[in-house]
PDB file of C-alpha atoms in Angstrom:
ATOM      1  CA  LEU A  10      10.597   1.141   8.419  1.00  0.00           C
ATOM      2  CA  ILE A  11       7.699  -0.416   8.014  1.00  0.00           C
ATOM      3  CA  LYS A  12       5.418  -2.120  10.418  1.00  0.00           C
ATOM      4  CA  ARG A  13       2.394  -3.847  10.096  1.00  0.00           C
ATOM      5  CA  LEU A  14      -1.205  -5.204  12.126  1.00  0.00           C
ATOM      6  CA  GLU A  15      -2.791  -8.200  10.235  1.00  0.00           C
ATOM      7  CA  ALA A  16      -6.541  -7.329  10.698  1.00  0.00           C
ATOM      8  CA  THR A  17      -8.108 -10.188  13.527  1.00  0.00           C
ATOM      9  CA  ASP A  18     -11.383 -10.322  14.933  1.00  0.00           C
ATOM     10  CA  GLN A  19     -10.998  -7.626  17.515  1.00  0.00           C
ATOM     11  CA  HIS A  20      -8.542  -4.594  15.565  1.00  0.00           C
ATOM     12  CA  PRO A  21      -8.648  -3.796  12.080  1.00  0.00           C
ATOM     13  CA  SER A  22      -5.660  -3.646  10.061  1.00  0.00           C
ATOM     14  CA  LYS A  23      -2.618  -0.843  10.131  1.00  0.00           C
ATOM     15  CA  ALA A  24      -0.087   0.061   8.908  1.00  0.00           C
ATOM     16  CA  LEU A  25       3.585   2.631  10.496  1.00  0.00           C
ATOM     17  CA  ILE A  26       6.065   3.627   7.608  1.00  0.00           C
ATOM     18  CA  ARG A  27       8.701   5.350   9.411  1.00  0.00           C
ATOM     19  CA  PHE A  28      11.857   6.859   6.924  1.00  0.00           C
ATOM     20  CA  ILE A  29      15.206   6.235   8.872  1.00  0.00           C
ATOM     21  CA  MET A  30      17.035   7.938   6.128  1.00  0.00           C
ATOM     22  CA  PRO A  31      18.069  10.780   4.872  1.00  0.00           C
ATOM     23  CA  ALA A  32      18.592  12.638   7.446  1.00  0.00           C
ATOM     24  CA  GLU A  33      16.472  15.128   6.895  1.00  0.00           C
ATOM     25  CA  LEU A  34      13.426  13.108   7.262  1.00  0.00           C
ATOM     26  CA  MET A  35      14.609  10.742   9.775  1.00  0.00           C
ATOM     27  CA  GLY A  36      11.416  10.596  12.185  1.00  0.00           C
ATOM     28  CA  THR A  37       9.115  11.089   9.569  1.00  0.00           C
ATOM     29  CA  THR A  38       6.128   8.848  10.048  1.00  0.00           C
ATOM     30  CA  LEU A  39       2.623   7.809   8.198  1.00  0.00           C
ATOM     31  CA  ILE A  40       0.351   5.763  10.036  1.00  0.00           C
ATOM     32  CA  SER A  41      -2.783   4.391   8.030  1.00  0.00           C
ATOM     33  CA  HIS A  42      -6.163   2.884   9.710  1.00  0.00           C
ATOM     34  CA  GLN A  43      -8.415   0.661   7.962  1.00  0.00           C
ATOM     35  CA  ASN A  44     -11.881   1.333   8.940  1.00  0.00           C
ATOM     36  CA  PRO A  45     -14.217  -1.475   8.002  1.00  0.00           C
ATOM     37  CA  GLY A  46     -17.155   0.301   5.932  1.00  0.00           C
ATOM     38  CA  LYS A  47     -16.296   3.787   6.176  1.00  0.00           C
ATOM     39  CA  SER A  48     -13.283   5.903   5.101  1.00  0.00           C
ATOM     40  CA  ASP A  49      -9.685   4.991   6.177  1.00  0.00           C
ATOM     41  CA  SER A  50      -7.852   7.403   8.668  1.00  0.00           C
ATOM     42  CA  GLN A  51      -4.307   8.727   8.092  1.00  0.00           C
ATOM     43  CA  TRP A  52      -2.155  10.814   9.674  1.00  0.00           C
ATOM     44  CA  LEU A  53       1.380  12.383   9.035  1.00  0.00           C
ATOM     45  CA  TYR A  54       3.634  13.118  12.061  1.00  0.00           C
ATOM     46  CA  LEU A  55       6.613  15.581  10.450  1.00  0.00           C
ATOM     47  CA  ALA A  56       9.300  15.216  12.763  1.00  0.00           C
ATOM     48  CA  GLY A  57      11.400  18.439  12.094  1.00  0.00           C
ATOM     49  CA  SER A  58       8.437  20.671  12.705  1.00  0.00           C
ATOM     50  CA  GLY A  59       7.321  18.116  15.628  1.00  0.00           C
ATOM     51  CA  LYS A  60       3.330  18.419  14.150  1.00  0.00           C
ATOM     52  CA  LEU A  61       1.374  15.660  13.596  1.00  0.00           C
ATOM     53  CA  LYS A  62      -1.648  16.092  10.612  1.00  0.00           C
ATOM     54  CA  ARG A  63      -4.422  14.395   9.275  1.00  0.00           C
ATOM     55  CA  ILE A  64      -4.534  13.113   5.302  1.00  0.00           C
ATOM     56  CA  ALA A  65      -7.862  14.300   4.744  1.00  0.00           C
ATOM     57  CA  GLY A  66      -9.792  11.563   2.379  1.00  0.00           C
ATOM     58  CA  SER A  67      -8.753  14.436  -0.892  1.00  0.00           C
ATOM     59  CA  SER A  68      -5.556  14.927  -0.356  1.00  0.00           C
ATOM     60  CA  SER A  69      -5.402  10.645  -0.438  1.00  0.00           C
ATOM     61  CA  GLN A  70      -4.563  10.712  -4.430  1.00  0.00           C
ATOM     62  CA  LYS A  71      -1.211  13.452  -3.261  1.00  0.00           C
ATOM     63  CA  SER A  72       1.946  12.450  -3.536  1.00  0.00           C
ATOM     64  CA  PHE A  73       3.416  10.973  -0.244  1.00  0.00           C
ATOM     65  CA  MET A  74       6.591  13.038   0.614  1.00  0.00           C
ATOM     66  CA  GLY A  75       7.913  13.587  -2.978  1.00  0.00           C
ATOM     67  CA  THR A  76       6.777   9.833  -4.797  1.00  0.00           C
ATOM     68  CA  GLU A  77       4.849   7.857  -6.867  1.00  0.00           C
ATOM     69  CA  PHE A  78       3.346   6.081  -4.727  1.00  0.00           C
ATOM     70  CA  SER A  79       0.006   8.211  -3.090  1.00  0.00           C
ATOM     71  CA  PHE A  80      -1.063   8.193   0.343  1.00  0.00           C
ATOM     72  CA  GLU A  81      -4.328   5.483  -1.083  1.00  0.00           C
ATOM     73  CA  ASP A  82      -1.372   3.399  -2.659  1.00  0.00           C
ATOM     74  CA  LEU A  83      -0.162   3.359   0.739  1.00  0.00           C
ATOM     75  CA  LEU A  84      -3.408   1.848   2.858  1.00  0.00           C
ATOM     76  CA  PRO A  85      -3.580  -2.036   3.624  1.00  0.00           C
ATOM     77  CA  PHE A  86      -5.627  -3.028   1.177  1.00  0.00           C
ATOM     78  CA  ASP A  87      -9.068  -4.066   1.676  1.00  0.00           C
ATOM     79  CA  ALA A  88     -10.582  -6.358  -0.171  1.00  0.00           C
ATOM     80  CA  GLN A  89     -13.921  -5.673   0.573  1.00  0.00           C
ATOM     81  CA  LYS A  90     -13.970  -1.796  -0.188  1.00  0.00           C
ATOM     82  CA  TYR A  91     -13.975  -3.533  -3.869  1.00  0.00           C
ATOM     83  CA  SER A  92     -15.731  -4.998  -6.397  1.00  0.00           C
ATOM     84  CA  LEU A  93     -13.652  -7.900  -7.401  1.00  0.00           C
ATOM     85  CA  ASN A  94     -14.014 -10.203 -10.286  1.00  0.00           C
ATOM     86  CA  LEU A  95     -11.915 -12.134 -12.419  1.00  0.00           C
ATOM     87  CA  LEU A  96     -11.658 -11.650 -15.692  1.00  0.00           C
ATOM     88  CA  LYS A  97     -10.862 -13.749 -18.756  1.00  0.00           C
ATOM     89  CA  ASP A  98      -7.315 -15.102 -18.874  1.00  0.00           C
ATOM     90  CA  ASP A  99      -6.034 -11.987 -21.664  1.00  0.00           C
ATOM     91  CA  LEU A 100      -1.932 -12.009 -19.863  1.00  0.00           C
ATOM     92  CA  PRO A 101      -0.595 -15.738 -20.047  1.00  0.00           C
ATOM     93  CA  GLY A 102       0.964 -17.031 -16.637  1.00  0.00           C
ATOM     94  CA  PHE A 103      -1.422 -14.637 -14.752  1.00  0.00           C
ATOM     95  CA  HIS A 104      -4.464 -14.511 -13.113  1.00  0.00           C
ATOM     96  CA  SER A 105      -6.287 -10.824 -13.722  1.00  0.00           C
ATOM     97  CA  ILE A 106      -8.251  -9.529 -11.209  1.00  0.00           C
ATOM     98  CA  ASN A 107     -10.519  -6.226 -12.100  1.00  0.00           C
ATOM     99  CA  ALA A 108     -11.271  -4.069  -8.932  1.00  0.00           C
ATOM    100  CA  ILE A 109     -13.753  -1.710  -8.447  1.00  0.00           C
ATOM    101  CA  PRO A 110     -13.899   0.988  -5.838  1.00  0.00           C
ATOM    102  CA  LEU A 111     -17.045   1.071  -4.184  1.00  0.00           C
ATOM    103  CA  GLN A 112     -15.749   3.796  -1.892  1.00  0.00           C
ATOM    104  CA  ASN A 113     -15.381   7.919  -3.411  1.00  0.00           C
ATOM    105  CA  SER A 114     -11.128   6.653  -4.589  1.00  0.00           C
ATOM    106  CA  PRO A 115      -8.984   8.660  -7.511  1.00  0.00           C
ATOM    107  CA  TYR A 116      -8.745   5.219  -9.044  1.00  0.00           C
ATOM    108  CA  ALA A 117     -12.225   4.309 -10.949  1.00  0.00           C
ATOM    109  CA  LYS A 118     -10.220   0.494 -11.489  1.00  0.00           C
ATOM    110  CA  LEU A 119      -7.238  -1.122 -10.670  1.00  0.00           C
ATOM    111  CA  LYS A 120      -6.070  -4.072 -12.230  1.00  0.00           C
ATOM    112  CA  ILE A 121      -4.549  -7.229 -10.428  1.00  0.00           C
ATOM    113  CA  LEU A 122      -1.975  -9.178 -12.033  1.00  0.00           C
ATOM    114  CA  ILE A 123      -1.868 -12.761  -9.889  1.00  0.00           C
ATOM    115  CA  ASP A 124       1.163 -15.312 -11.357  1.00  0.00           C
ATOM    116  CA  LYS A 125      -0.767 -18.829 -12.079  1.00  0.00           C
ATOM    117  CA  GLU A 126       1.468 -21.049 -10.352  1.00  0.00           C
ATOM    118  CA  THR A 127       2.749 -19.242  -6.637  1.00  0.00           C
ATOM    119  CA  TYR A 128      -0.279 -16.944  -6.457  1.00  0.00           C
ATOM    120  CA  GLN A 129       1.791 -13.792  -5.472  1.00  0.00           C
ATOM    121  CA  THR A 130       0.829 -10.371  -6.707  1.00  0.00           C
ATOM    122  CA  LYS A 131       3.221  -9.442  -9.308  1.00  0.00           C
ATOM    123  CA  LYS A 132       1.366  -5.972 -10.394  1.00  0.00           C
ATOM    124  CA  ILE A 133      -1.252  -4.085 -10.177  1.00  0.00           C
ATOM    125  CA  LEU A 134      -2.872  -1.490 -12.915  1.00  0.00           C
ATOM    126  CA  PHE A 135      -4.429   1.898 -11.207  1.00  0.00           C
ATOM    127  CA  TYR A 136      -7.158   3.420 -14.319  1.00  0.00           C
ATOM    128  CA  ASN A 137      -9.147   6.670 -14.010  1.00  0.00           C
ATOM    129  CA  LYS A 138     -12.200   6.906 -14.773  1.00  0.00           C
ATOM    130  CA  LYS A 139     -11.714   7.728 -18.501  1.00  0.00           C
ATOM    131  CA  GLU A 140     -10.037   4.172 -18.813  1.00  0.00           C
ATOM    132  CA  THR A 141      -6.770   5.995 -19.028  1.00  0.00           C
ATOM    133  CA  LEU A 142      -3.386   4.499 -16.774  1.00  0.00           C
ATOM    134  CA  LEU A 143      -1.998   6.339 -14.904  1.00  0.00           C
ATOM    135  CA  LYS A 144       0.493   3.870 -12.700  1.00  0.00           C
ATOM    136  CA  THR A 145       1.588   0.684 -12.047  1.00  0.00           C
ATOM    137  CA  ALA A 146       2.942  -0.814  -9.301  1.00  0.00           C
ATOM    138  CA  THR A 147       5.498  -4.346  -9.940  1.00  0.00           C
ATOM    139  CA  PHE A 148       6.146  -5.838  -7.273  1.00  0.00           C
ATOM    140  CA  LYS A 149       9.315  -7.862  -7.489  1.00  0.00           C
ATOM    141  CA  ASP A 150      12.201 -10.848  -5.963  1.00  0.00           C
ATOM    142  CA  HIS A 151       9.338 -12.515  -3.610  1.00  0.00           C
ATOM    143  CA  GLN A 152      11.266 -14.271  -0.572  1.00  0.00           C
ATOM    144  CA  LYS A 153       9.370 -16.408   1.997  1.00  0.00           C
ATOM    145  CA  VAL A 154       9.668 -15.166   5.009  1.00  0.00           C
ATOM    146  CA  LYS A 155       9.363 -17.115   8.822  1.00  0.00           C
ATOM    147  CA  GLY A 156       7.939 -20.114   5.870  1.00  0.00           C
ATOM    148  CA  LEU A 157       4.581 -18.894   5.716  1.00  0.00           C
ATOM    149  CA  TYR A 158       4.433 -15.510   4.157  1.00  0.00           C
ATOM    150  CA  PHE A 159       6.064 -14.854   0.674  1.00  0.00           C
ATOM    151  CA  ARG A 160       7.012 -10.893   0.338  1.00  0.00           C
ATOM    152  CA  ALA A 161       7.481  -8.715  -2.325  1.00  0.00           C
ATOM    153  CA  GLN A 162      11.565  -7.569  -1.084  1.00  0.00           C
ATOM    154  CA  GLU A 163      11.195  -4.474  -4.335  1.00  0.00           C
ATOM    155  CA  ILE A 164       7.483  -2.347  -5.274  1.00  0.00           C
ATOM    156  CA  VAL A 165       8.516  -0.246  -8.495  1.00  0.00           C
ATOM    157  CA  MET A 166       6.075   2.748  -8.797  1.00  0.00           C
ATOM    158  CA  GLU A 167       5.785   3.780 -12.482  1.00  0.00           C
ATOM    159  CA  ASN A 168       3.673   7.207 -13.244  1.00  0.00           C
ATOM    160  CA  HIS A 169       2.164   6.948 -16.756  1.00  0.00           C
ATOM    161  CA  GLN A 170       2.012  10.044 -16.965  1.00  0.00           C
ATOM    162  CA  ASN A 171       4.857  12.236 -15.663  1.00  0.00           C
ATOM    163  CA  LYS A 172       7.306   9.105 -16.700  1.00  0.00           C
ATOM    164  CA  ARG A 173       8.727   9.356 -12.876  1.00  0.00           C
ATOM    165  CA  LYS A 174       9.360   5.973 -11.127  1.00  0.00           C
ATOM    166  CA  THR A 175       9.455   5.937  -7.588  1.00  0.00           C
ATOM    167  CA  LYS A 176      11.624   2.169  -6.584  1.00  0.00           C
ATOM    168  CA  LEU A 177      10.797   0.686  -2.449  1.00  0.00           C
ATOM    169  CA  ILE A 178      13.271  -1.567  -1.394  1.00  0.00           C
ATOM    170  CA  LEU A 179      12.365  -3.667   1.935  1.00  0.00           C
ATOM    171  CA  GLN A 180      15.755  -5.379   3.270  1.00  0.00           C
ATOM    172  CA  SER A 181      14.788  -7.003   6.143  1.00  0.00           C
ATOM    173  CA  ILE A 182      10.981  -8.410   6.774  1.00  0.00           C
ATOM    174  CA  LYS A 183       9.601  -9.902   9.632  1.00  0.00           C
ATOM    175  CA  VAL A 184       6.201 -11.344  10.655  1.00  0.00           C
ATOM    176  CA  ASP A 185       4.725 -12.495  14.027  1.00  0.00           C
ATOM    177  CA  THR A 186       7.126 -10.316  16.321  1.00  0.00           C
ATOM    178  CA  GLY A 187       4.499  -9.250  18.740  1.00  0.00           C
ATOM    179  CA  LEU A 188       3.723  -5.820  18.118  1.00  0.00           C
ATOM    180  CA  LYS A 189       1.033  -4.396  20.107  1.00  0.00           C
ATOM    181  CA  ASP A 190      -1.915  -1.680  18.877  1.00  0.00           C
ATOM    182  CA  TYR A 191      -1.108   1.147  20.717  1.00  0.00           C
ATOM    183  CA  GLU A 192       2.203   1.462  18.586  1.00  0.00           C
ATOM    184  CA  PHE A 193      -0.032   2.429  15.972  1.00  0.00           C
ATOM    185  CA  ASP A 194      -1.541   5.128  17.568  1.00  0.00           C
ATOM    186  CA  PRO A 195      -1.116   8.273  16.000  1.00  0.00           C
ATOM    187  CA  HIS A 196      -0.353  10.737  19.279  1.00  0.00           C
ATOM    188  CA  ARG A 197       2.451   8.853  20.157  1.00  0.00           C
ATOM    189  CA  LEU A 198       4.025   9.967  18.009  1.00  0.00           C
ATOM    190  CA  LYS A 199       4.695  13.751  19.204  1.00  0.00           C
TER     191      LYS A 199
END
C-alpha cells in the first residue's frame, strides 16, 4: 500500500509505504516527509515489535527491508534539492537530465531519462562520486490514472554492484482520494 500527499502551499509532499503482505511484515510502514530547504525526514514502524524508528541521515542510504531500494530512493523527488542540467541528446528518443544533489547524498549524480514523446520518466541512473554506475531504476507500463496522471505500474531497481534486482509492482493506483495530513503522522502508527 502506497499513499502520497502531493506538495501544496499548505504542506510539503509526504509519502507512506505499508506492507500488506507477507504476513510477517504486515503493517510495517515507512513514512517520508519532504522538508524544503533542509534534510527530509523518514520513520520506519516495525509492526512486529511495535517500535517506531527515525531514519537518520546516514541510514537513508541503507537497504529498505532487504530490497535494492534505499530509504533515500523512496523519498518523493524534490527538484529544488538538485542542480538540474539538460544534457545533449546522447540517447535517441530521450531527454537526459543530470541531477546533482545540493545536500548530502550517497549519490554524486542522477541521470534521468525522459521519453521525448510522452515526457514520462523511463530510467534513473544513480552514480557515486567516482562516476561509477551504482543502480538503475527502470519505470515500466505507464498507465493513465483519472484521465490526467501517468504512473508507472512497475519499477525495477537494479543494483550493478551485487547484480540483484527488486521489482515493485503497483496493482491499483488512485489519485485525488482526499488524503489528510494527519494520515502521515508517524506517531499515529504506535
